[in-house]
Structure formats: structure tokens, C-alpha cells
PDB file of C-alpha atoms in Angstrom:
ATOM      1  CA  MET A   8     -26.976 -13.169 -37.295  1.00  0.00           C
ATOM      2  CA  GLN A   9     -26.127  -9.958 -39.086  1.00  0.00           C
ATOM      3  CA  ARG A  10     -23.706  -9.023 -36.310  1.00  0.00           C
ATOM      4  CA  THR A  11     -21.663 -12.223 -36.609  1.00  0.00           C
ATOM      5  CA  PRO A  12     -20.745 -11.746 -40.290  1.00  0.00           C
ATOM      6  CA  HIS A  13     -19.893  -8.115 -39.541  1.00  0.00           C
ATOM      7  CA  ASP A  14     -17.689  -9.142 -36.594  1.00  0.00           C
ATOM      8  CA  VAL A  15     -15.951 -11.767 -38.721  1.00  0.00           C
ATOM      9  CA  ALA A  16     -15.354  -9.236 -41.490  1.00  0.00           C
ATOM     10  CA  VAL A  17     -13.824  -6.894 -38.947  1.00  0.00           C
ATOM     11  CA  ALA A  18     -11.611  -9.670 -37.553  1.00  0.00           C
ATOM     12  CA  LYS A  19     -10.325 -10.894 -40.947  1.00  0.00           C
ATOM     13  CA  PRO A  20      -8.102  -7.861 -41.724  1.00  0.00           C
ATOM     14  CA  ALA A  21      -6.114  -8.568 -38.541  1.00  0.00           C
ATOM     15  CA  VAL A  22      -5.366 -12.078 -39.875  1.00  0.00           C
ATOM     16  CA  PRO A  23      -3.772 -12.393 -43.314  1.00  0.00           C
ATOM     17  CA  GLY A  24      -6.772 -12.473 -45.646  1.00  0.00           C
ATOM     18  CA  PRO A  25      -5.607 -14.978 -48.277  1.00  0.00           C
ATOM     19  CA  VAL A  26      -4.366 -17.483 -45.703  1.00  0.00           C
ATOM     20  CA  ALA A  27      -7.612 -17.762 -43.700  1.00  0.00           C
ATOM     21  CA  PRO A  28      -9.902 -18.753 -46.614  1.00  0.00           C
ATOM     22  CA  ALA A  29      -7.333 -21.141 -48.117  1.00  0.00           C
ATOM     23  CA  THR A  30      -6.969 -23.102 -44.872  1.00  0.00           C
ATOM     24  CA  SER A  31     -10.691 -22.967 -44.110  1.00  0.00           C
ATOM     25  CA  ALA A  32      -9.796 -21.946 -40.561  1.00  0.00           C
ATOM     26  CA  PRO A  33     -12.847 -21.397 -38.372  1.00  0.00           C
ATOM     27  CA  THR A  34     -12.488 -17.614 -38.127  1.00  0.00           C
ATOM     28  CA  PRO A  35     -16.013 -17.031 -36.723  1.00  0.00           C
ATOM     29  CA  VAL A  36     -15.072 -18.553 -33.343  1.00  0.00           C
ATOM     30  CA  PRO A  37     -12.350 -16.059 -32.298  1.00  0.00           C
ATOM     31  CA  ALA A  38     -14.338 -12.975 -33.327  1.00  0.00           C
ATOM     32  CA  PRO A  39     -17.316 -13.509 -30.980  1.00  0.00           C
ATOM     33  CA  VAL A  40     -15.007 -14.469 -28.117  1.00  0.00           C
ATOM     34  CA  ALA A  41     -12.963 -11.301 -28.594  1.00  0.00           C
ATOM     35  CA  ALA A  42     -16.079  -9.166 -28.960  1.00  0.00           C
ATOM     36  CA  SER A  43     -17.671 -10.530 -25.788  1.00  0.00           C
ATOM     37  CA  ALA A  44     -14.413 -10.178 -23.839  1.00  0.00           C
ATOM     38  CA  ALA A  45     -14.158  -6.421 -24.392  1.00  0.00           C
ATOM     39  CA  PRO A  46     -14.859  -4.478 -21.211  1.00  0.00           C
ATOM     40  CA  GLN A  47     -17.502  -1.797 -21.018  1.00  0.00           C
ATOM     41  CA  ILE A  48     -15.908   1.668 -20.935  1.00  0.00           C
ATOM     42  CA  GLN A  49     -17.256   4.510 -18.814  1.00  0.00           C
ATOM     43  CA  LEU A  50     -15.881   8.026 -18.922  1.00  0.00           C
ATOM     44  CA  ILE A  51     -16.137  10.390 -15.966  1.00  0.00           C
ATOM     45  CA  PRO A  52     -15.198  13.897 -17.080  1.00  0.00           C
ATOM     46  CA  ALA A  53     -12.743  15.514 -14.676  1.00  0.00           C
ATOM     47  CA  SER A  54      -9.830  17.904 -14.714  1.00  0.00           C
ATOM     48  CA  ALA A  55      -6.378  16.524 -14.016  1.00  0.00           C
ATOM     49  CA  ALA A  56      -6.636  18.058 -10.536  1.00  0.00           C
ATOM     50  CA  GLY A  57     -10.018  16.388  -9.926  1.00  0.00           C
ATOM     51  CA  ALA A  58      -9.379  13.022 -11.575  1.00  0.00           C
ATOM     52  CA  LEU A  59      -8.145  11.312  -8.404  1.00  0.00           C
ATOM     53  CA  ASP A  60     -11.219  12.456  -6.449  1.00  0.00           C
ATOM     54  CA  ALA A  61     -13.472  11.255  -9.285  1.00  0.00           C
ATOM     55  CA  ALA A  62     -11.706   7.887  -9.261  1.00  0.00           C
ATOM     56  CA  GLU A  63     -12.169   7.625  -5.479  1.00  0.00           C
ATOM     57  CA  GLU A  64     -15.883   8.338  -5.871  1.00  0.00           C
ATOM     58  CA  ALA A  65     -16.115   5.678  -8.584  1.00  0.00           C
ATOM     59  CA  VAL A  66     -14.399   3.125  -6.330  1.00  0.00           C
ATOM     60  CA  ASP A  67     -16.751   4.003  -3.458  1.00  0.00           C
ATOM     61  CA  LEU A  68     -19.776   3.498  -5.723  1.00  0.00           C
ATOM     62  CA  LEU A  69     -18.412   0.189  -6.992  1.00  0.00           C
ATOM     63  CA  LEU A  70     -17.908  -1.097  -3.456  1.00  0.00           C
ATOM     64  CA  GLU A  71     -21.316   0.178  -2.324  1.00  0.00           C
ATOM     65  CA  SER A  72     -22.940  -1.595  -5.271  1.00  0.00           C
ATOM     66  CA  GLY A  73     -21.472  -4.930  -4.190  1.00  0.00           C
ATOM     67  CA  ARG A  74     -18.149  -5.184  -5.977  1.00  0.00           C
ATOM     68  CA  ALA A  75     -15.526  -6.972  -3.906  1.00  0.00           C
ATOM     69  CA  PRO A  76     -12.495  -4.777  -3.149  1.00  0.00           C
ATOM     70  CA  GLY A  77     -10.161  -7.342  -4.717  1.00  0.00           C
ATOM     71  CA  GLU A  78     -11.937  -6.909  -8.055  1.00  0.00           C
ATOM     72  CA  VAL A  79     -10.762  -3.303  -8.453  1.00  0.00           C
ATOM     73  CA  LEU A  80      -7.463  -1.931  -9.747  1.00  0.00           C
ATOM     74  CA  VAL A  81      -6.868   1.830  -9.758  1.00  0.00           C
ATOM     75  CA  ILE A  82      -4.182   3.294 -12.020  1.00  0.00           C
ATOM     76  CA  THR A  83      -2.928   6.878 -11.798  1.00  0.00           C
ATOM     77  CA  THR A  84      -1.132   8.593 -14.663  1.00  0.00           C
ATOM     78  CA  GLY A  85       0.317  11.443 -12.617  1.00  0.00           C
ATOM     79  CA  GLU A  86       1.076  11.570  -8.939  1.00  0.00           C
ATOM     80  CA  GLN A  87       0.680   8.295  -7.054  1.00  0.00           C
ATOM     81  CA  HIS A  88      -2.440   7.640  -5.051  1.00  0.00           C
ATOM     82  CA  PRO A  89      -1.718   8.352  -1.355  1.00  0.00           C
ATOM     83  CA  TRP A  90      -2.409   4.700  -0.479  1.00  0.00           C
ATOM     84  CA  ALA A  91       0.228   3.502  -2.964  1.00  0.00           C
ATOM     85  CA  ALA A  92       2.760   6.041  -1.709  1.00  0.00           C
ATOM     86  CA  HIS A  93       2.131   4.917   1.883  1.00  0.00           C
ATOM     87  CA  GLU A  94       2.349   1.204   1.095  1.00  0.00           C
ATOM     88  CA  LEU A  95       5.489   1.642  -0.985  1.00  0.00           C
ATOM     89  CA  SER A  96       7.134   3.194   2.074  1.00  0.00           C
ATOM     90  CA  PHE A  97       7.214  -0.370   3.469  1.00  0.00           C
ATOM     91  CA  GLY A  98       9.072  -1.590   0.402  1.00  0.00           C
ATOM     92  CA  ASP A  99       8.373  -2.870  -3.062  1.00  0.00           C
ATOM     93  CA  THR A 100       8.041  -6.505  -1.954  1.00  0.00           C
ATOM     94  CA  ALA A 101       5.336  -5.789   0.644  1.00  0.00           C
ATOM     95  CA  TYR A 102       3.482  -3.530  -1.793  1.00  0.00           C
ATOM     96  CA  TRP A 103       3.312  -6.162  -4.532  1.00  0.00           C
ATOM     97  CA  ALA A 104       2.477  -8.895  -2.010  1.00  0.00           C
ATOM     98  CA  GLN A 105      -0.731  -6.977  -1.296  1.00  0.00           C
ATOM     99  CA  HIS A 106      -1.439  -6.962  -5.017  1.00  0.00           C
ATOM    100  CA  ASP A 107      -0.852 -10.701  -5.251  1.00  0.00           C
ATOM    101  CA  ALA A 108      -3.130 -11.361  -2.255  1.00  0.00           C
ATOM    102  CA  GLY A 109      -5.927  -9.785  -4.308  1.00  0.00           C
ATOM    103  CA  ASP A 110      -8.200  -9.084  -1.365  1.00  0.00           C
ATOM    104  CA  ASP A 111      -8.298  -5.289  -1.507  1.00  0.00           C
ATOM    105  CA  VAL A 112      -8.463  -2.440  -4.002  1.00  0.00           C
ATOM    106  CA  PHE A 113      -4.976  -2.053  -5.438  1.00  0.00           C
ATOM    107  CA  TYR A 114      -3.519   1.291  -6.488  1.00  0.00           C
ATOM    108  CA  ALA A 115      -0.685   1.479  -9.014  1.00  0.00           C
ATOM    109  CA  GLU A 116       1.088   4.225 -10.849  1.00  0.00           C
ATOM    110  CA  ALA A 117       0.904   3.943 -14.642  1.00  0.00           C
ATOM    111  CA  THR A 118       4.639   3.294 -14.923  1.00  0.00           C
ATOM    112  CA  SER A 119       4.299   0.101 -12.853  1.00  0.00           C
ATOM    113  CA  ALA A 120       0.790  -0.922 -13.916  1.00  0.00           C
ATOM    114  CA  SER A 121       2.101  -3.391 -16.483  1.00  0.00           C
ATOM    115  CA  ARG A 122       3.108  -5.544 -13.527  1.00  0.00           C
ATOM    116  CA  ALA A 123      -0.477  -5.595 -12.208  1.00  0.00           C
ATOM    117  CA  ALA A 124      -2.717  -8.542 -13.017  1.00  0.00           C
ATOM    118  CA  SER A 125      -6.074  -8.197 -14.706  1.00  0.00           C
ATOM    119  CA  ARG A 126      -9.061  -7.441 -12.521  1.00  0.00           C
ATOM    120  CA  PRO A 127     -12.760  -7.260 -13.376  1.00  0.00           C
ATOM    121  CA  VAL A 128     -12.769  -3.474 -12.918  1.00  0.00           C
ATOM    122  CA  VAL A 129      -9.987  -1.022 -13.676  1.00  0.00           C
ATOM    123  CA  VAL A 130     -10.343   2.650 -12.773  1.00  0.00           C
ATOM    124  CA  VAL A 131      -7.897   5.116 -14.314  1.00  0.00           C
ATOM    125  CA  ALA A 132      -7.311   8.573 -12.875  1.00  0.00           C
ATOM    126  CA  VAL A 133      -5.808  10.715 -15.630  1.00  0.00           C
ATOM    127  CA  ASN A 134      -4.361  13.047 -12.995  1.00  0.00           C
ATOM    128  CA  GLY A 135      -1.443  14.394 -14.944  1.00  0.00           C
ATOM    129  CA  GLY A 136       1.641  12.821 -16.373  1.00  0.00           C
ATOM    130  CA  SER A 137       2.967  13.230 -19.859  1.00  0.00           C
ATOM    131  CA  ALA A 138       0.808  12.697 -22.928  1.00  0.00           C
ATOM    132  CA  ALA A 139       2.966   9.654 -23.696  1.00  0.00           C
ATOM    133  CA  ALA A 140       2.313   8.209 -20.221  1.00  0.00           C
ATOM    134  CA  VAL A 141      -1.434   8.640 -20.680  1.00  0.00           C
ATOM    135  CA  ALA A 142      -1.273   7.155 -24.186  1.00  0.00           C
ATOM    136  CA  GLU A 143       0.522   4.137 -22.726  1.00  0.00           C
ATOM    137  CA  ALA A 144      -1.636   3.768 -19.599  1.00  0.00           C
ATOM    138  CA  LEU A 145      -5.082   3.775 -21.208  1.00  0.00           C
ATOM    139  CA  PRO A 146      -4.570   0.839 -23.598  1.00  0.00           C
ATOM    140  CA  LEU A 147      -2.840  -1.071 -20.798  1.00  0.00           C
ATOM    141  CA  ALA A 148      -5.777  -0.400 -18.466  1.00  0.00           C
ATOM    142  CA  HIS A 149      -8.188  -1.479 -21.203  1.00  0.00           C
ATOM    143  CA  ALA A 150      -6.290  -4.744 -21.560  1.00  0.00           C
ATOM    144  CA  ARG A 151      -6.305  -5.318 -17.780  1.00  0.00           C
ATOM    145  CA  ALA A 152     -10.048  -4.648 -17.343  1.00  0.00           C
ATOM    146  CA  GLY A 153     -12.156  -7.781 -17.430  1.00  0.00           C
ATOM    147  CA  ALA A 154     -15.664  -6.313 -17.382  1.00  0.00           C
ATOM    148  CA  LEU A 155     -15.451  -2.565 -16.820  1.00  0.00           C
ATOM    149  CA  LEU A 156     -12.969   0.232 -17.474  1.00  0.00           C
ATOM    150  CA  ILE A 157     -13.726   3.566 -15.819  1.00  0.00           C
ATOM    151  CA  VAL A 158     -11.587   6.493 -16.938  1.00  0.00           C
ATOM    152  CA  CYS A 159     -11.628   9.761 -15.001  1.00  0.00           C
ATOM    153  CA  GLY A 160     -10.129  12.705 -16.819  1.00  0.00           C
ATOM    154  CA  ASP A 161     -10.333  15.068 -19.756  1.00  0.00           C
ATOM    155  CA  PRO A 162     -12.764  13.523 -22.290  1.00  0.00           C
ATOM    156  CA  GLN A 163     -10.962  15.003 -25.293  1.00  0.00           C
ATOM    157  CA  GLN A 164      -7.615  13.525 -24.240  1.00  0.00           C
ATOM    158  CA  ILE A 165      -9.173  10.161 -23.382  1.00  0.00           C
ATOM    159  CA  ASN A 166     -11.124   9.916 -26.635  1.00  0.00           C
ATOM    160  CA  SER A 167      -8.011  10.730 -28.650  1.00  0.00           C
ATOM    161  CA  VAL A 168      -6.257   7.732 -27.052  1.00  0.00           C
ATOM    162  CA  LEU A 169      -9.075   5.167 -26.750  1.00  0.00           C
ATOM    163  CA  GLY A 170     -11.068   6.217 -29.800  1.00  0.00           C
ATOM    164  CA  ALA A 171     -13.895   8.614 -30.432  1.00  0.00           C
ATOM    165  CA  GLY A 172     -17.222   8.047 -28.795  1.00  0.00           C
ATOM    166  CA  VAL A 173     -15.941   6.638 -25.504  1.00  0.00           C
TER     167      VAL A 173
END
């Protein structure tokens, strides 16, 4: 019970304070829903050069543990994943049709990840790219992750974008 009032107090500043009490709006309902909808975040420390390999290992472990391939989205902040580069060679339409089919792991570059739908698990390889691209990709990945966000990269850079203690 102590957590609910704390969650509500945290949620109230996002909504105009004087309006919510005056209308007697049921503010406790949205706060627990939002709190329970937040994905778990896991950080795998890796250099930019090793982030893609770390992401591949994470995907392998997810699949070995029973995750369905269609539940996983992988986003790269630097160079495209080789699978994405290969599939894009067949054209943009065919590439995104595979995404829409949702039956396999999908790999997207950060610049096009906003087009990707949410999936239960999102893995981000912080394998380069500008600081602005990383700062844009991580919140987007967080929003796309239903249950779990795995970020592979430099912990200091990731924590500065997603918040300390990730």
C-alpha cells in the first residue's frame, strides 16, 4: 500500500496538479498501469566494436530460453546488422514485409526503428553512431520493449541516456 501512494505522487506532477484534485479524477488507476507496463532493463557492458556480438549472444540466449523469434527486435545505433543489410538488398518493401509477418527476429537500424512495432523484447547494440543517434535510439527502444530491454554497449553512455543505475 505504501508503494501506491508513492506511485500516485510521482504521477501527479506529469498531470496538472490543481486540475486533478478539483475534478476528482481517479489518478491512482493510470499510475499502477504505467508502472507495471515498464519493461525490465538489462545492461550488457561492451565496447562499440563488441556491442553487435554481445547483442547476438543475447538473442541466442533468449531463443535458447524459449523466446519465440518473432518476439525479438534488435536495433543497431551504428552500422547495420549484416542480416538487415542483406535483406534490404531485396528492397525496402520485402524487408518491412518480414517485419510485419512477425515470425522471426527483426533487425533494424536506429534511424528506421521508429517504423518498427513493439515487441516483448528489444535488444539494442550501441555499436557506434553519433551521440545524438544513441540518445534518440535508447528511449525509442525503451518505448518499443514490452517486457525486456537489453542494451549492449558502454555503461556510462547508456546510463547517461536512460538514467543512472540501469
